[in-house]
Short mmCIF file of C-alpha atoms and ligand atoms in Angstrom, two decimals:
data_model
loop_
_atom_site.label_atom_id
_atom_site.label_comp_id
_atom_site.label_asym_id
_atom_site.label_seq_id
_atom_site.Cartn_x
_atom_site.Cartn_y
_atom_site.Cartn_z
CA UNK A 1 -92.80 -168.14 -6.31
CA UNK A 2 -92.29 -169.07 -2.30
CA UNK A 3 -94.11 -172.22 -1.91
CA UNK A 4 -92.37 -172.76 1.42
CA UNK A 5 -91.60 -170.87 4.50
CA UNK A 6 -88.61 -172.86 5.52
CA UNK A 7 -86.05 -175.42 4.18
CA UNK A 8 -87.32 -177.72 6.79
CA UNK A 9 -90.81 -177.74 5.04
CA UNK A 10 -89.51 -177.80 1.89
CA UNK A 11 -87.31 -180.81 2.62
CA UNK A 12 -90.13 -182.49 3.92
CA UNK A 13 -92.45 -182.21 1.52
CA UNK A 14 -90.08 -183.33 -0.83
CA UNK A 15 -88.74 -186.48 1.06
CA UNK A 16 -92.54 -187.47 1.79
CA UNK A 17 -93.10 -187.31 -2.32
CA UNK A 18 -89.83 -188.76 -3.05
CA UNK A 19 -88.40 -190.66 -0.68
CA UNK A 20 -85.38 -190.27 1.58
CA UNK A 21 -82.44 -188.31 0.56
CA UNK A 22 -78.41 -189.90 1.11
CA UNK A 23 -76.64 -187.61 3.48
CA UNK A 24 -74.78 -185.91 0.96
CA UNK A 25 -77.69 -184.55 -0.81
CA UNK A 26 -79.23 -183.11 2.49
CA UNK A 27 -75.71 -181.81 3.43
CA UNK A 28 -75.60 -179.91 -0.42
CA UNK A 29 -79.41 -178.82 -0.20
CA UNK A 30 -78.86 -177.27 3.47
CA UNK A 31 -75.93 -175.35 2.55
CA UNK A 32 -76.48 -174.74 -1.11
CA UNK A 33 -80.30 -174.43 -1.89
CA UNK A 34 -80.96 -171.34 -3.92
CA UNK A 35 -83.44 -169.88 -1.60
CA UNK A 36 -83.01 -170.92 2.03
CA UNK A 37 -79.37 -172.21 1.72
CA UNK A 38 -76.79 -171.85 4.61
CA UNK A 39 -74.09 -169.88 2.47
CA UNK A 40 -76.58 -168.66 -0.25
CA UNK A 41 -78.51 -166.49 2.90
CA UNK A 42 -75.77 -166.38 5.57
CA UNK A 43 -72.82 -164.46 6.74
CA UNK A 44 -71.56 -167.37 8.31
CA UNK A 45 -67.90 -166.47 9.15
CA UNK A 46 -66.28 -164.38 11.67
CA UNK A 47 -66.81 -163.31 15.55
CA UNK A 48 -70.09 -162.41 14.88
CA UNK A 49 -71.03 -165.25 12.17
CA UNK A 50 -71.56 -168.82 13.13
CA UNK A 51 -68.06 -170.09 13.33
CA UNK A 52 -64.43 -168.50 13.14
CA UNK A 53 -61.76 -169.68 10.71
CA UNK A 54 -57.76 -169.18 10.83
CA UNK A 55 -57.74 -166.10 9.03
CA UNK A 56 -60.36 -164.18 11.02
CA UNK A 57 -58.59 -165.49 14.07
CA UNK A 58 -55.35 -163.40 12.86
CA UNK A 59 -53.98 -161.45 10.05
CA UNK A 60 -50.63 -163.50 10.74
CA UNK A 61 -52.45 -166.75 9.03
CA UNK A 62 -52.81 -164.90 5.82
CA UNK A 63 -49.81 -163.10 5.78
CA UNK A 64 -47.80 -166.54 6.29
CA UNK A 65 -49.53 -167.91 3.28
CA UNK A 66 -48.35 -164.99 1.29
CA UNK A 67 -44.84 -165.88 2.43
CA UNK A 68 -45.22 -169.31 0.78
CA UNK A 69 -46.85 -167.75 -1.98
CA UNK A 70 -43.66 -165.50 -2.75
CA UNK A 71 -41.61 -168.70 -2.12
CA UNK A 72 -43.56 -170.89 -4.77
CA UNK A 73 -43.61 -168.04 -7.55
CA UNK A 74 -39.79 -167.69 -6.92
CA UNK A 75 -39.57 -171.26 -7.23
CA UNK A 76 -41.36 -171.21 -10.06
CA UNK A 77 -38.55 -168.80 -11.76
CA UNK A 78 -40.86 -165.98 -11.26
CA UNK A 79 -43.35 -166.72 -14.29
CA UNK A 80 -44.39 -163.17 -15.74
CA UNK A 81 -47.98 -164.17 -15.86
CA UNK A 82 -49.57 -166.16 -13.20
CA UNK A 83 -53.02 -166.94 -11.41
CA UNK A 84 -53.22 -166.88 -7.54
CA UNK A 85 -56.30 -168.54 -6.83
CA UNK A 86 -58.46 -169.28 -4.17
CA UNK A 87 -61.07 -171.78 -3.46
CA UNK A 88 -64.10 -170.73 -1.11
CA UNK A 89 -62.63 -167.47 -0.16
CA UNK A 90 -65.13 -166.54 2.70
CA UNK A 91 -65.03 -162.73 3.21
CA UNK A 92 -61.88 -162.27 1.67
CA UNK A 93 -59.84 -161.93 5.08
CA UNK A 94 -57.03 -164.43 4.09
CA UNK A 95 -56.77 -162.76 0.47
CA UNK A 96 -56.59 -159.25 1.77
CA UNK A 97 -53.90 -160.15 4.30
CA UNK A 98 -51.92 -162.36 1.86
CA UNK A 99 -51.79 -159.61 -1.04
CA UNK A 100 -50.61 -157.10 1.55
CA UNK A 101 -47.64 -159.03 1.88
CA UNK A 102 -47.24 -159.44 -1.99
CA UNK A 103 -47.53 -155.79 -2.42
CA UNK A 104 -43.98 -155.70 -1.29
CA UNK A 105 -43.21 -157.28 -4.53
CA UNK A 106 -44.44 -154.83 -7.26
CA UNK A 107 -42.99 -157.43 -9.79
CA UNK A 108 -45.13 -160.53 -8.30
CA UNK A 109 -47.92 -158.00 -8.42
CA UNK A 110 -47.94 -157.30 -12.10
CA UNK A 111 -47.51 -160.70 -13.12
CA UNK A 112 -50.76 -162.23 -10.99
CA UNK A 113 -53.96 -162.60 -12.11
CA UNK A 114 -56.22 -163.24 -8.84
CA UNK A 115 -59.20 -165.89 -9.56
CA UNK A 116 -61.74 -166.72 -6.88
CA UNK A 117 -63.72 -169.66 -7.02
CA UNK A 118 -67.01 -168.84 -4.96
CA UNK A 119 -70.62 -170.08 -5.64
CA UNK A 120 -72.62 -168.01 -3.30
CA UNK A 121 -73.75 -164.70 -4.52
CA UNK A 122 -73.72 -163.22 -0.89
CA UNK A 123 -70.02 -164.52 -0.28
CA UNK A 124 -69.24 -163.06 -3.54
CA UNK A 125 -70.56 -159.60 -2.44
CA UNK A 126 -68.23 -159.72 0.84
CA UNK A 127 -65.34 -160.56 -0.78
CA UNK A 128 -65.29 -157.77 -3.57
CA UNK A 129 -66.27 -155.37 -0.71
CA UNK A 130 -63.07 -156.36 1.51
CA UNK A 131 -60.96 -156.95 -1.48
CA UNK A 132 -61.86 -153.35 -3.25
CA UNK A 133 -58.85 -151.62 -2.51
CA UNK A 134 -57.03 -154.34 -4.62
CA UNK A 135 -58.99 -154.43 -7.18
CA UNK A 136 -59.80 -151.14 -8.61
CA UNK A 137 -58.14 -149.62 -11.56
CA UNK A 138 -54.69 -148.23 -10.50
CA UNK A 139 -54.43 -150.74 -7.88
CA UNK A 140 -51.35 -152.99 -8.04
CA UNK A 141 -52.75 -156.09 -9.20
CA UNK A 142 -52.00 -157.14 -12.39
CA UNK A 143 -55.39 -158.16 -13.65
CA UNK A 144 -58.61 -157.36 -11.94
CA UNK A 145 -60.08 -159.68 -9.66
CA UNK A 146 -62.63 -161.84 -10.81
CA UNK A 147 -64.78 -164.63 -9.58
CA UNK A 148 -65.50 -168.16 -11.10
CA UNK A 149 -68.06 -171.00 -10.48
CA UNK A 150 -65.39 -174.27 -10.38
CA UNK A 151 -61.84 -175.21 -10.35
CA UNK A 152 -62.45 -176.29 -13.83
CA UNK A 153 -62.85 -172.68 -14.92
CA UNK A 154 -59.17 -171.72 -13.31
CA UNK A 155 -56.92 -170.15 -16.44
CA UNK A 156 -54.16 -172.23 -18.25
CA UNK A 157 -51.41 -170.29 -16.40
CA UNK A 158 -48.73 -171.14 -13.73
CA UNK A 159 -51.26 -171.48 -10.65
CA UNK A 160 -50.72 -170.76 -6.89
CA UNK A 161 -54.13 -172.00 -5.15
CA UNK A 162 -55.05 -171.74 -1.74
CA UNK A 163 -58.18 -173.34 -0.11
CA UNK A 164 -58.82 -172.80 3.70
CA UNK A 165 -61.81 -174.74 5.24
CA UNK A 166 -62.91 -175.34 2.00
CA UNK A 167 -62.90 -179.01 1.49
CA UNK A 168 -64.91 -179.63 4.70
CA UNK A 169 -67.96 -178.05 3.19
CA UNK A 170 -68.05 -180.19 0.33
CA UNK A 171 -70.74 -183.31 0.68
CA UNK A 172 -69.90 -186.63 1.50
CA UNK A 173 -71.27 -190.20 1.99
CA UNK A 174 -71.78 -191.99 5.35
CA UNK A 175 -72.00 -195.68 5.65
CA UNK A 176 -72.99 -197.78 8.93
CA UNK A 177 -72.12 -201.34 9.38
CA UNK A 178 -75.18 -203.41 9.61
CA UNK A 179 -75.79 -207.16 9.23
CA UNK A 180 -76.09 -207.12 5.70
CA UNK A 181 -72.75 -205.09 4.96
CA UNK A 182 -71.99 -201.31 4.98
CA UNK A 183 -75.34 -199.55 4.67
CA UNK A 184 -75.41 -195.63 3.56
CA UNK A 185 -77.01 -192.99 5.80
CA UNK A 186 -79.53 -190.83 4.74
CA UNK A 187 -82.30 -188.62 6.04
CA UNK A 188 -86.11 -189.79 5.86
CA UNK A 189 -89.19 -188.53 8.04
CA UNK A 190 -90.19 -190.46 11.20
CA UNK A 191 -93.74 -191.44 12.20
CA UNK A 192 -94.07 -187.82 13.36
CA UNK A 193 -93.18 -186.63 10.00
CA UNK A 194 -89.80 -184.93 11.39
CA UNK A 195 -86.50 -185.16 9.52
CA UNK A 196 -84.77 -188.47 11.01
CA UNK A 197 -81.58 -190.33 10.15
CA UNK A 198 -81.89 -194.03 8.89
CA UNK A 199 -80.13 -196.39 6.69
CA UNK A 200 -80.91 -196.63 2.87
CA UNK A 201 -80.88 -199.80 1.14
CA UNK A 202 -77.68 -199.03 -0.61
CA UNK A 203 -74.53 -200.54 -0.14
CA UNK A 204 -71.03 -198.99 -0.14
CA UNK A 205 -68.92 -200.09 -3.09
CA UNK A 206 -66.27 -202.27 -1.35
CA UNK A 207 -63.52 -200.60 -3.35
CA UNK A 208 -63.99 -197.49 -1.19
CA UNK A 209 -63.52 -199.27 2.19
CA UNK A 210 -60.52 -199.06 4.01
CA UNK A 211 -58.51 -201.67 5.31
CA UNK A 212 -59.93 -203.19 8.49
CA UNK A 213 -63.64 -202.63 7.51
CA UNK A 214 -64.27 -206.34 7.53
CA UNK A 215 -63.21 -206.19 11.76
CA UNK A 216 -65.46 -203.27 12.62
CA UNK A 217 -68.19 -203.97 14.73
CA UNK A 218 -71.70 -203.49 13.72
CA UNK A 219 -72.71 -199.50 14.43
CA UNK A 220 -69.16 -198.56 13.17
CA UNK A 221 -69.43 -195.40 10.65
CA UNK A 222 -67.02 -194.93 7.84
CA UNK A 223 -67.60 -191.58 5.81
CA UNK A 224 -66.34 -191.01 2.04
CA UNK A 225 -66.22 -187.64 0.07
CA UNK A 226 -65.61 -188.34 -3.66
CA UNK A 227 -66.79 -184.56 -4.21
CA UNK A 228 -63.42 -183.79 -2.31
CA UNK A 229 -61.32 -186.52 -3.95
CA UNK A 230 -62.82 -184.97 -7.49
CA UNK A 231 -61.07 -181.29 -6.21
CA UNK A 232 -57.57 -182.85 -5.63
CA UNK A 233 -57.47 -184.44 -8.67
CA UNK A 234 -58.78 -181.30 -10.90
CA UNK A 235 -56.27 -179.04 -9.16
CA UNK A 236 -53.28 -182.10 -9.52
CA UNK A 237 -54.20 -182.32 -13.36
CA UNK A 238 -54.06 -178.47 -13.46
CA UNK A 239 -50.92 -178.15 -12.09
CA UNK A 240 -49.51 -181.15 -14.17
CA UNK A 241 -50.45 -179.14 -17.17
CA UNK A 242 -49.54 -175.46 -16.14
CA UNK A 243 -47.20 -175.77 -13.26
CA UNK A 244 -47.42 -174.38 -9.92
CA UNK A 245 -48.64 -175.47 -6.33
CA UNK A 246 -51.45 -175.70 -3.95
CA UNK A 247 -52.49 -175.59 -0.46
CA UNK A 248 -55.43 -177.47 1.21
CA UNK A 249 -55.85 -176.73 4.97
CA UNK A 250 -58.73 -178.33 6.74
CA UNK A 251 -59.44 -179.84 10.24
CA UNK A 252 -59.20 -183.77 9.61
CA UNK A 253 -57.33 -186.84 10.20
CA UNK A 254 -54.05 -187.71 8.67
CA UNK A 255 -55.19 -191.60 8.07
CA UNK A 256 -58.47 -192.87 6.97
CA UNK A 257 -60.31 -194.29 10.05
CA UNK A 258 -63.86 -195.08 11.12
CA UNK A 259 -66.27 -192.70 13.19
CA UNK A 260 -68.98 -190.23 12.74
CA UNK A 261 -67.91 -186.90 12.30
CA UNK A 262 -70.94 -185.10 10.67
CA UNK A 263 -71.36 -181.80 12.52
CA UNK A 264 -73.28 -178.75 12.27
CA UNK A 265 -71.92 -175.57 14.00
CA UNK A 266 -74.24 -172.17 14.58
CA UNK A 267 -73.40 -169.51 16.62
CA UNK A 268 -70.19 -170.95 17.77
CA UNK A 269 -71.73 -174.06 19.32
CA UNK A 270 -72.04 -177.70 18.02
CA UNK A 271 -75.86 -178.25 16.97
CA UNK A 272 -77.85 -181.06 15.86
CA UNK A 273 -77.43 -181.38 12.22
CA UNK A 274 -81.16 -182.04 11.38
CA UNK A 275 -82.28 -179.05 13.34
CA UNK A 276 -83.38 -176.01 11.58
CA UNK A 277 -81.81 -177.08 8.07
CA UNK A 278 -80.09 -174.02 6.11
CA UNK A 279 -79.50 -172.50 9.75
CA UNK A 280 -76.18 -174.10 10.50
CA UNK A 281 -73.02 -174.88 8.90
CA UNK A 282 -72.79 -178.77 8.19
CA UNK A 283 -69.16 -180.35 7.43
CA UNK A 284 -67.70 -183.18 8.08
CA UNK A 285 -63.64 -184.05 8.86
CA UNK A 286 -61.21 -184.51 6.06
CA UNK A 287 -59.88 -187.76 5.23
CA UNK A 288 -56.36 -186.38 3.91
CA UNK A 289 -55.13 -190.23 3.47
CA UNK A 290 -57.50 -190.41 0.62
CA UNK A 291 -56.90 -187.20 -0.63
CA UNK A 292 -52.92 -187.60 -0.41
CA UNK A 293 -53.83 -191.10 -2.56
CA UNK A 294 -55.68 -188.98 -5.02
CA UNK A 295 -53.00 -186.54 -5.51
CA UNK A 296 -50.28 -189.49 -5.99
CA UNK A 297 -52.22 -191.40 -8.77
CA UNK A 298 -51.71 -187.93 -10.87
CA UNK A 299 -48.64 -186.78 -12.38
CA UNK A 300 -47.47 -184.27 -9.74
CA UNK A 301 -44.75 -184.41 -7.17
CA UNK A 302 -45.24 -186.23 -4.22
CA UNK A 303 -47.97 -184.69 -2.09
CA UNK A 304 -46.72 -183.38 1.12
CA UNK A 305 -49.07 -183.64 4.59
CA UNK A 306 -48.14 -181.40 7.71
CA UNK A 307 -50.02 -180.20 10.86
CA UNK A 308 -51.04 -176.45 10.82
CA UNK A 309 -48.66 -176.13 13.90
CA UNK A 310 -45.78 -177.52 11.92
CA UNK A 311 -46.49 -175.80 8.82
CA UNK A 312 -47.05 -171.93 10.27
CA UNK A 313 -43.76 -172.61 12.52
CA UNK A 314 -41.98 -173.50 9.51
CA UNK A 315 -42.91 -170.29 7.56
CA UNK A 316 -41.76 -168.10 10.85
CA UNK A 317 -45.07 -167.68 12.84
CA UNK A 318 -43.06 -166.86 15.97
CA UNK A 319 -40.81 -164.44 13.97
CA UNK A 320 -43.85 -162.58 12.54
CA UNK A 321 -45.71 -162.41 16.04
CA UNK A 322 -42.51 -160.97 17.61
CA UNK A 323 -42.49 -158.33 14.95
CA UNK A 324 -46.06 -157.80 15.04
CA UNK A 325 -45.83 -157.31 19.16
CA UNK A 326 -42.77 -155.25 19.06
CA UNK A 327 -43.31 -151.93 20.80
CA UNK A 328 -46.78 -152.49 21.42
CA UNK A 329 -48.65 -152.53 24.91
CA UNK A 330 -48.70 -155.94 27.06
CA UNK A 331 -52.28 -156.42 26.51
CA UNK A 332 -51.62 -156.41 22.30
CA UNK A 333 -48.77 -158.79 22.92
CA UNK A 334 -50.80 -161.25 25.07
CA UNK A 335 -53.66 -160.85 22.39
CA UNK A 336 -50.62 -161.82 19.62
CA UNK A 337 -49.69 -164.35 22.06
CA UNK A 338 -53.01 -166.24 22.33
CA UNK A 339 -53.76 -165.92 18.76
CA UNK A 340 -50.25 -168.07 18.11
CA UNK A 341 -51.48 -170.88 20.41
CA UNK A 342 -54.64 -170.73 18.68
CA UNK A 343 -53.20 -171.60 15.21
CA UNK A 344 -50.49 -173.41 16.23
CA UNK A 345 -51.18 -174.74 19.42
CA UNK A 346 -51.70 -178.77 19.72
CA UNK A 347 -54.95 -178.28 22.23
CA UNK A 348 -56.35 -175.84 19.70
CA UNK A 349 -55.99 -175.83 15.85
CA UNK A 350 -52.21 -176.72 15.53
CA UNK A 351 -52.73 -180.68 15.37
CA UNK A 352 -56.40 -181.15 14.09
CA UNK A 353 -55.50 -178.62 11.25
CA UNK A 354 -53.52 -180.20 8.45
CA UNK A 355 -51.97 -178.41 5.26
CA UNK A 356 -51.81 -180.77 2.39
CA UNK A 357 -49.50 -179.29 -0.65
CA UNK A 358 -49.53 -180.29 -4.11
CA UNK A 359 -46.49 -179.14 -6.31
CA UNK A 360 -45.96 -179.67 -10.04
CA UNK A 361 -42.54 -181.85 -9.84
CA UNK A 362 -39.36 -180.77 -8.54
CA UNK A 363 -40.43 -177.15 -6.71
CA UNK A 364 -38.69 -176.91 -3.18
CA UNK A 365 -41.11 -175.28 -0.93
CA UNK A 366 -41.24 -173.98 2.80
CA UNK A 367 -43.48 -175.18 5.29
CA UNK A 368 -42.93 -178.87 4.67
CA UNK A 369 -40.13 -181.09 5.95
N1 SAH B 1 -61.57 -169.81 3.39
C1 SAH B 1 -62.46 -169.02 4.38
C2 SAH B 1 -63.89 -169.92 4.40
C3 SAH B 1 -64.29 -170.89 4.53
S1 SAH B 1 -66.07 -171.19 4.37
C4 SAH B 1 -62.00 -168.90 5.41
O1 SAH B 1 -61.22 -169.56 5.53
O2 SAH B 1 -62.51 -168.17 6.76
C5 SAH B 1 -66.37 -172.33 3.05
C6 SAH B 1 -66.46 -171.19 1.89
O3 SAH B 1 -66.34 -172.30 0.71
C7 SAH B 1 -67.48 -170.27 1.71
O4 SAH B 1 -66.82 -169.07 1.22
C8 SAH B 1 -68.43 -170.89 1.06
O5 SAH B 1 -69.30 -170.26 -0.01
C9 SAH B 1 -67.76 -171.48 -0.35
N2 SAH B 1 -68.00 -172.79 -0.99
C10 SAH B 1 -68.65 -173.89 -0.32
N3 SAH B 1 -68.95 -174.57 -1.03
C11 SAH B 1 -68.47 -174.14 -2.35
C12 SAH B 1 -68.37 -174.82 -3.65
N4 SAH B 1 -69.09 -176.03 -3.99
N5 SAH B 1 -68.11 -174.30 -4.35
C13 SAH B 1 -67.46 -172.87 -4.35
N6 SAH B 1 -67.20 -172.47 -3.04
C14 SAH B 1 -68.07 -172.93 -2.38
#
């Protein structure tokens, strides 16, 4: 059935026939095309993959999220059935590190049903392998681990949800200020038939533009991701109905602004997002101001936002690092110190990455002041 030998060829054919694609559609096709999509075909994450995420840097990340989960379960008055969910679990590393911490709490393990939200069959297989020890019969996890396609499929139970670098992978629209207004960007074909960026004959809905948009110079860029806001709305509604708490961790900005953050990463380097579609990870920075506003519009507690650095330090990163390094060689201790710096240091992930916490009303939780 393979009519095309690459996604570039397939997209060129379809754009030639049907016209340019909005950036959001291009991104979606590159990430999720059933034949050639990035997440469908590649083992993306990790030192040998294309990019490295916090849980792949150090076990301390998942362990501290585990500490947060224990606190949240206790704040919920230890429900005797609850759902521990993760959206976009990658290689399952965060979940494995977190479950090791929860294993010290058999009462919590017995009450828990683990649900992973993952679209890609390749990623599901990697997660199943990584979590095999926790999922087999006789393990301490109350229900077996299961997979669902979408957040809407979460069971109606008190829920703790984690999502690390999930939102950045959801498509966004991009607009450029032009003479006639803010025009949506897209991908079309240039004179030589190659994929090229262009402006579509579509104007931004003025309601989505942030304050100050009218004062921006021509060429200024604005990005808007309704798919990410929809995730926050779905989770907020779920928490309002069932109680619980959620953490969304990602790179992005605390206040909406202007600028082109569309990026491609392959083999640990920034790439041209139009070169070799399906070969590189495509993302953009997350607008946390918009997400917090989406959460505030629903009937849950005030959303709280912290930098990843402040969040991890409040959960005990330094204490955990000290315990992990105690009685170890100087080399191992140096490695742990470097990991702490990478996760929480302001020049590394500490400030760029943010943690948005949503809770059902009146849950006092650690990690946010
Ligand atoms: N949380 C992991 C992986 C981040 S990569 C880590 O920190 O290492 C993004 C993950 O989200 C991948 O597992 C990818 O397959 C998944 N994903 C991307 N888009 C998705 C969608 N729309 N629905 C469900 N999962 C998705």
